[in-house]
Amino acid sequence: MKPTSTLNVPGKADPASGGLKKRLIMLFLPVLVAVLLLLTPVPAGLEPYAWHFFAIFVGVIVGLIFEPLPGAVIGLTGVVVIALFSQWLLFSPAEIANPKFKMPAEAFKWAVSGFGNSTVWLIFGAFMFAAGYDKTQFGRRLALILVKYLGRRSLTLGYAITFADLLLAPFTPSNTARSGGTIYPIIANLPPLYGSKPNDPSARKIGSYLMWVAITAACITSSMFLSALAPNLLALALVKSITGFTISWGMWFLAFLPLGVLLILTMPLLAYWFYPPEVKINDEVPRWAKSELDKLGKLSRNEILLLIFVCSALLMWIFAAAWIEPALAALLVVVLMLWTGVLNWNDITSNKPAWNTFAWFATLVALADGLARVGFIAWLGKEGGQLLDGFDPQVAAVMLLIAFFLLHYLFASTTAHTTALLPAMLTIAAAIPGINMPVYCLMMVTSLGVMGIITPYGTGPSPIYYGSGYLPTKDYWRLGTIFGAIFLGGMMLIAYPWMVLMF
């Protein structure tokens, strides 16, 4: 396409100056939002430092939405600002007054706390798995096999990815491990076969569609099975300790079954409508894939080793979670790949997407955990309970679920969300006469997976797919809103009546 000159068009602004002005506005907007909230009177019942922390947190979220700078820079800025001004943003007067309390050391400890989070390291390990798939060409081989049999239509590829996640979900208690260790490394090799490149307009050919299908599938299957998401097990324990209600694997599965089946069968098609790939049908690519498979020949030594390592990781994630943390299992596999030559150290240090995502997600985890630390989440739960006083029990239950779902915007971890908010939501509901507690509990816990779709940091796999380069920031937020509304609507209109009927 020929560039269009604007030199002779009277009254037309210089594109460079227009772009700079827009960027400056985008840079100023998060700061403006944070400052306005800082100047707003502190709500009753909330400590000033907690409200000030929330103001900075909202500023960071606004920055992540408009992204005037890379997400990692936005997150790191938020953490550094809070740590520098921790006396007014992070620590209570009682903590500061304690002579043994070392504020600079504690501020730094909090600032880097996200880098010790197991999910952050699991995400990093997932990127290294993907590097192994790429370097050995095992990922390309698997991608070519998928394309050979299902690659004529983009839609059938979407269903193949969805059903692959569905098959793995009941046996993998970490959706980050499932997506990052198995699904993503394979599908990352698919778009280039169609000339679809990351961080490029060609991403919309097919890569963007496939990545969005993959993250939505991960969220749906995480809600379908008790054993498909680590926080599900935590939620189970919290429900039993607070309400005395015991939820079995079968009860969980049955409660979400109608909605889960409907979403699994329709989601690739919905994504096809809302985020259509440019390549719909291609008869030549499957034939080309067959010829490329012939060129690859037999499995190489490194491909066989990688297959053994990945299967070992999968077995550890499924059967050995009681003895080895999933993130440590992933790091063990990375070490084995380095010792056997499947990867070398340069492959690790030069993987910019991995380090970028690592820094970005670690800062968000610290910020989200900080909301609970300063008491903002507890205050929010208390205020919510008072607002619902006098409402019809069923209306109150629905309002609590909607609030629980939407408040996930404040969390960069489903585990943190479950730990901070679920006890408060259960306690509030238990104090309202007439609420069907078994149904309410099931609605709460089965929403944990699907709510992860709403933001690019909402659940473990989100940063992996967001960091792939195929899902631009504005597209992710737009689609997250659309599919979040679909999932929440499905919970209300399908899951809720079904659970009332069954339980």
PDB file of C-alpha atoms in Angstrom, residues 38-201:
ATOM      1  CA  LEU A  38      -5.961  10.560  46.693  1.00  0.00           C
ATOM      2  CA  LEU A  39      -7.722  13.927  47.068  1.00  0.00           C
ATOM      3  CA  THR A  40     -11.119  12.290  47.598  1.00  0.00           C
ATOM      4  CA  PRO A  41     -12.222  12.121  51.259  1.00  0.00           C
ATOM      5  CA  VAL A  42     -11.435   8.771  52.883  1.00  0.00           C
ATOM      6  CA  PRO A  43     -14.599   6.604  53.192  1.00  0.00           C
ATOM      7  CA  ALA A  44     -15.889   6.049  56.718  1.00  0.00           C
ATOM      8  CA  GLY A  45     -14.473   2.992  58.426  1.00  0.00           C
ATOM      9  CA  LEU A  46     -11.374   2.821  56.219  1.00  0.00           C
ATOM     10  CA  GLU A  47      -7.867   3.804  57.271  1.00  0.00           C
ATOM     11  CA  PRO A  48      -6.363   6.673  55.217  1.00  0.00           C
ATOM     12  CA  TYR A  49      -3.323   4.613  54.187  1.00  0.00           C
ATOM     13  CA  ALA A  50      -5.625   1.859  52.835  1.00  0.00           C
ATOM     14  CA  TRP A  51      -7.566   4.346  50.711  1.00  0.00           C
ATOM     15  CA  HIS A  52      -4.333   5.899  49.436  1.00  0.00           C
ATOM     16  CA  PHE A  53      -3.033   2.432  48.492  1.00  0.00           C
ATOM     17  CA  PHE A  54      -6.270   1.799  46.592  1.00  0.00           C
ATOM     18  CA  ALA A  55      -5.828   5.103  44.728  1.00  0.00           C
ATOM     19  CA  ILE A  56      -2.400   4.055  43.440  1.00  0.00           C
ATOM     20  CA  PHE A  57      -3.749   0.604  42.605  1.00  0.00           C
ATOM     21  CA  VAL A  58      -6.546   2.090  40.463  1.00  0.00           C
ATOM     22  CA  GLY A  59      -4.005   4.321  38.739  1.00  0.00           C
ATOM     23  CA  VAL A  60      -1.966   1.223  37.842  1.00  0.00           C
ATOM     24  CA  ILE A  61      -5.055  -0.539  36.458  1.00  0.00           C
ATOM     25  CA  VAL A  62      -5.890   2.507  34.318  1.00  0.00           C
ATOM     26  CA  GLY A  63      -2.294   2.461  33.078  1.00  0.00           C
ATOM     27  CA  LEU A  64      -2.574  -1.230  32.194  1.00  0.00           C
ATOM     28  CA  ILE A  65      -5.777  -0.591  30.246  1.00  0.00           C
ATOM     29  CA  PHE A  66      -4.399   2.263  28.133  1.00  0.00           C
ATOM     30  CA  GLU A  67      -0.758   1.065  28.231  1.00  0.00           C
ATOM     31  CA  PRO A  68       1.193   4.287  27.555  1.00  0.00           C
ATOM     32  CA  LEU A  69       4.232   2.243  28.639  1.00  0.00           C
ATOM     33  CA  PRO A  70       4.783  -1.548  28.724  1.00  0.00           C
ATOM     34  CA  GLY A  71       2.700  -3.316  31.385  1.00  0.00           C
ATOM     35  CA  ALA A  72       5.797  -4.328  33.350  1.00  0.00           C
ATOM     36  CA  VAL A  73       6.873  -0.681  33.602  1.00  0.00           C
ATOM     37  CA  ILE A  74       3.415   0.363  34.814  1.00  0.00           C
ATOM     38  CA  GLY A  75       3.337  -2.375  37.461  1.00  0.00           C
ATOM     39  CA  LEU A  76       6.899  -1.722  38.608  1.00  0.00           C
ATOM     40  CA  THR A  77       6.164   2.005  38.872  1.00  0.00           C
ATOM     41  CA  GLY A  78       3.174   1.331  41.111  1.00  0.00           C
ATOM     42  CA  VAL A  79       5.169  -0.955  43.391  1.00  0.00           C
ATOM     43  CA  VAL A  80       8.088   1.480  43.659  1.00  0.00           C
ATOM     44  CA  VAL A  81       5.817   4.464  44.384  1.00  0.00           C
ATOM     45  CA  ILE A  82       4.009   2.579  47.153  1.00  0.00           C
ATOM     46  CA  ALA A  83       7.277   1.297  48.642  1.00  0.00           C
ATOM     47  CA  LEU A  84       8.865   4.769  48.581  1.00  0.00           C
ATOM     48  CA  PHE A  85       5.859   6.348  50.294  1.00  0.00           C
ATOM     49  CA  SER A  86       5.001   3.305  52.393  1.00  0.00           C
ATOM     50  CA  GLN A  87       4.580   5.448  55.499  1.00  0.00           C
ATOM     51  CA  TRP A  88       1.374   6.887  53.987  1.00  0.00           C
ATOM     52  CA  LEU A  89       0.394   4.101  51.565  1.00  0.00           C
ATOM     53  CA  LEU A  90       1.240   0.708  53.023  1.00  0.00           C
ATOM     54  CA  PHE A  91       1.849   0.573  56.777  1.00  0.00           C
ATOM     55  CA  SER A  92      -0.509   1.314  59.639  1.00  0.00           C
ATOM     56  CA  PRO A  93       0.388   3.853  62.357  1.00  0.00           C
ATOM     57  CA  ALA A  94       0.625   0.960  64.841  1.00  0.00           C
ATOM     58  CA  GLU A  95       3.243  -0.794  62.703  1.00  0.00           C
ATOM     59  CA  ILE A  96       5.268   2.380  62.244  1.00  0.00           C
ATOM     60  CA  ALA A  97       5.136   3.139  65.985  1.00  0.00           C
ATOM     61  CA  ASN A  98       6.684  -0.228  66.852  1.00  0.00           C
ATOM     62  CA  PRO A  99      10.414   0.373  67.604  1.00  0.00           C
ATOM     63  CA  LYS A 100      11.325  -3.031  66.163  1.00  0.00           C
ATOM     64  CA  PHE A 101       9.596  -2.285  62.861  1.00  0.00           C
ATOM     65  CA  LYS A 102      12.134  -1.483  60.130  1.00  0.00           C
ATOM     66  CA  MET A 103      10.053   0.384  57.580  1.00  0.00           C
ATOM     67  CA  PRO A 104      12.577   0.610  54.686  1.00  0.00           C
ATOM     68  CA  ALA A 105      13.358  -3.113  54.908  1.00  0.00           C
ATOM     69  CA  GLU A 106       9.689  -4.082  55.196  1.00  0.00           C
ATOM     70  CA  ALA A 107       8.747  -1.827  52.288  1.00  0.00           C
ATOM     71  CA  PHE A 108      11.351  -3.460  50.075  1.00  0.00           C
ATOM     72  CA  LYS A 109      10.290  -6.923  51.223  1.00  0.00           C
ATOM     73  CA  TRP A 110       6.725  -6.151  50.194  1.00  0.00           C
ATOM     74  CA  ALA A 111       7.817  -4.615  46.858  1.00  0.00           C
ATOM     75  CA  VAL A 112       9.581  -7.808  45.771  1.00  0.00           C
ATOM     76  CA  SER A 113       7.115 -10.239  47.398  1.00  0.00           C
ATOM     77  CA  GLY A 114       5.441 -10.984  44.066  1.00  0.00           C
ATOM     78  CA  PHE A 115       8.687 -12.397  42.691  1.00  0.00           C
ATOM     79  CA  GLY A 116       8.439 -15.215  45.238  1.00  0.00           C
ATOM     80  CA  ASN A 117       4.905 -16.163  44.209  1.00  0.00           C
ATOM     81  CA  SER A 118       4.651 -19.751  42.912  1.00  0.00           C
ATOM     82  CA  THR A 119       2.231 -18.850  40.104  1.00  0.00           C
ATOM     83  CA  VAL A 120       4.682 -16.244  38.793  1.00  0.00           C
ATOM     84  CA  TRP A 121       7.411 -18.869  38.578  1.00  0.00           C
ATOM     85  CA  LEU A 122       5.023 -21.371  37.019  1.00  0.00           C
ATOM     86  CA  ILE A 123       4.251 -18.846  34.287  1.00  0.00           C
ATOM     87  CA  PHE A 124       7.979 -18.316  33.757  1.00  0.00           C
ATOM     88  CA  GLY A 125       8.490 -22.085  33.522  1.00  0.00           C
ATOM     89  CA  ALA A 126       5.700 -22.250  30.938  1.00  0.00           C
ATOM     90  CA  PHE A 127       7.598 -19.827  28.703  1.00  0.00           C
ATOM     91  CA  MET A 128      10.693 -22.035  29.008  1.00  0.00           C
ATOM     92  CA  PHE A 129       8.616 -25.071  28.032  1.00  0.00           C
ATOM     93  CA  ALA A 130       7.487 -23.139  24.962  1.00  0.00           C
ATOM     94  CA  ALA A 131      11.119 -22.321  24.157  1.00  0.00           C
ATOM     95  CA  GLY A 132      11.914 -26.048  24.320  1.00  0.00           C
ATOM     96  CA  TYR A 133       9.032 -26.897  21.985  1.00  0.00           C
ATOM     97  CA  ASP A 134      10.233 -24.236  19.593  1.00  0.00           C
ATOM     98  CA  LYS A 135      13.953 -25.068  19.624  1.00  0.00           C
ATOM     99  CA  THR A 136      13.529 -28.834  19.220  1.00  0.00           C
ATOM    100  CA  GLN A 137      10.777 -28.320  16.605  1.00  0.00           C
ATOM    101  CA  PHE A 138       8.580 -30.720  18.578  1.00  0.00           C
ATOM    102  CA  GLY A 139       5.977 -27.962  18.876  1.00  0.00           C
ATOM    103  CA  ARG A 140       6.130 -27.463  15.125  1.00  0.00           C
ATOM    104  CA  ARG A 141       5.655 -31.212  14.625  1.00  0.00           C
ATOM    105  CA  LEU A 142       2.550 -31.269  16.848  1.00  0.00           C
ATOM    106  CA  ALA A 143       1.216 -28.139  15.176  1.00  0.00           C
ATOM    107  CA  LEU A 144       1.709 -29.682  11.745  1.00  0.00           C
ATOM    108  CA  ILE A 145      -0.176 -32.821  12.842  1.00  0.00           C
ATOM    109  CA  LEU A 146      -3.083 -30.664  14.042  1.00  0.00           C
ATOM    110  CA  VAL A 147      -3.042 -28.699  10.786  1.00  0.00           C
ATOM    111  CA  LYS A 148      -2.838 -31.825   8.681  1.00  0.00           C
ATOM    112  CA  TYR A 149      -6.087 -33.219  10.085  1.00  0.00           C
ATOM    113  CA  LEU A 150      -7.985 -30.124  11.291  1.00  0.00           C
ATOM    114  CA  GLY A 151      -6.279 -27.162   9.633  1.00  0.00           C
ATOM    115  CA  ARG A 152      -8.560 -26.704   6.650  1.00  0.00           C
ATOM    116  CA  ARG A 153     -10.906 -24.575   8.760  1.00  0.00           C
ATOM    117  CA  SER A 154      -9.919 -22.119  11.482  1.00  0.00           C
ATOM    118  CA  LEU A 155     -13.056 -23.037  13.435  1.00  0.00           C
ATOM    119  CA  THR A 156     -12.122 -26.720  13.675  1.00  0.00           C
ATOM    120  CA  LEU A 157      -8.702 -25.720  15.016  1.00  0.00           C
ATOM    121  CA  GLY A 158     -10.484 -23.708  17.699  1.00  0.00           C
ATOM    122  CA  TYR A 159     -12.481 -26.772  18.719  1.00  0.00           C
ATOM    123  CA  ALA A 160      -9.344 -28.930  18.720  1.00  0.00           C
ATOM    124  CA  ILE A 161      -7.680 -26.563  21.216  1.00  0.00           C
ATOM    125  CA  THR A 162     -10.817 -26.480  23.381  1.00  0.00           C
ATOM    126  CA  PHE A 163     -11.180 -30.251  23.557  1.00  0.00           C
ATOM    127  CA  ALA A 164      -7.456 -30.682  24.274  1.00  0.00           C
ATOM    128  CA  ASP A 165      -7.837 -28.449  27.343  1.00  0.00           C
ATOM    129  CA  LEU A 166     -11.027 -30.279  28.332  1.00  0.00           C
ATOM    130  CA  LEU A 167      -9.240 -33.644  28.280  1.00  0.00           C
ATOM    131  CA  LEU A 168      -6.354 -32.398  30.434  1.00  0.00           C
ATOM    132  CA  ALA A 169      -8.381 -30.303  32.897  1.00  0.00           C
ATOM    133  CA  PRO A 170      -9.703 -33.011  35.280  1.00  0.00           C
ATOM    134  CA  PHE A 171      -6.163 -34.259  35.887  1.00  0.00           C
ATOM    135  CA  THR A 172      -4.204 -30.976  36.110  1.00  0.00           C
ATOM    136  CA  PRO A 173      -4.912 -28.978  39.286  1.00  0.00           C
ATOM    137  CA  SER A 174      -3.262 -25.866  37.853  1.00  0.00           C
ATOM    138  CA  ASN A 175      -4.642 -24.115  34.800  1.00  0.00           C
ATOM    139  CA  THR A 176      -1.294 -22.288  34.495  1.00  0.00           C
ATOM    140  CA  ALA A 177       0.559 -25.581  34.267  1.00  0.00           C
ATOM    141  CA  ARG A 178      -2.006 -27.001  31.870  1.00  0.00           C
ATOM    142  CA  SER A 179      -1.959 -24.015  29.534  1.00  0.00           C
ATOM    143  CA  GLY A 180       1.675 -23.005  29.836  1.00  0.00           C
ATOM    144  CA  GLY A 181       3.182 -26.481  29.910  1.00  0.00           C
ATOM    145  CA  THR A 182       1.103 -28.220  27.257  1.00  0.00           C
ATOM    146  CA  ILE A 183      -1.450 -26.142  25.325  1.00  0.00           C
ATOM    147  CA  TYR A 184       0.359 -22.869  24.658  1.00  0.00           C
ATOM    148  CA  PRO A 185       3.713 -24.328  23.529  1.00  0.00           C
ATOM    149  CA  ILE A 186       1.862 -26.331  20.889  1.00  0.00           C
ATOM    150  CA  ILE A 187      -0.533 -23.703  19.564  1.00  0.00           C
ATOM    151  CA  ALA A 188       2.195 -21.040  19.522  1.00  0.00           C
ATOM    152  CA  ASN A 189       3.564 -22.944  16.546  1.00  0.00           C
ATOM    153  CA  LEU A 190       0.298 -22.834  14.593  1.00  0.00           C
ATOM    154  CA  PRO A 191      -0.062 -19.154  13.525  1.00  0.00           C
ATOM    155  CA  PRO A 192       3.288 -18.938  11.677  1.00  0.00           C
ATOM    156  CA  LEU A 193       2.126 -21.804   9.458  1.00  0.00           C
ATOM    157  CA  TYR A 194      -0.565 -19.444   8.158  1.00  0.00           C
ATOM    158  CA  GLY A 195       1.708 -16.405   7.903  1.00  0.00           C
ATOM    159  CA  SER A 196       0.290 -14.975  11.134  1.00  0.00           C
ATOM    160  CA  LYS A 197       2.993 -13.256  13.210  1.00  0.00           C
ATOM    161  CA  PRO A 198       2.949 -11.828  16.758  1.00  0.00           C
ATOM    162  CA  ASN A 199       2.990  -8.060  17.320  1.00  0.00           C
ATOM    163  CA  ASP A 200       2.100  -7.584  13.675  1.00  0.00           C
ATOM    164  CA  PRO A 201      -1.087  -6.802  11.712  1.00  0.00           C
TER     165      PRO A 201
END
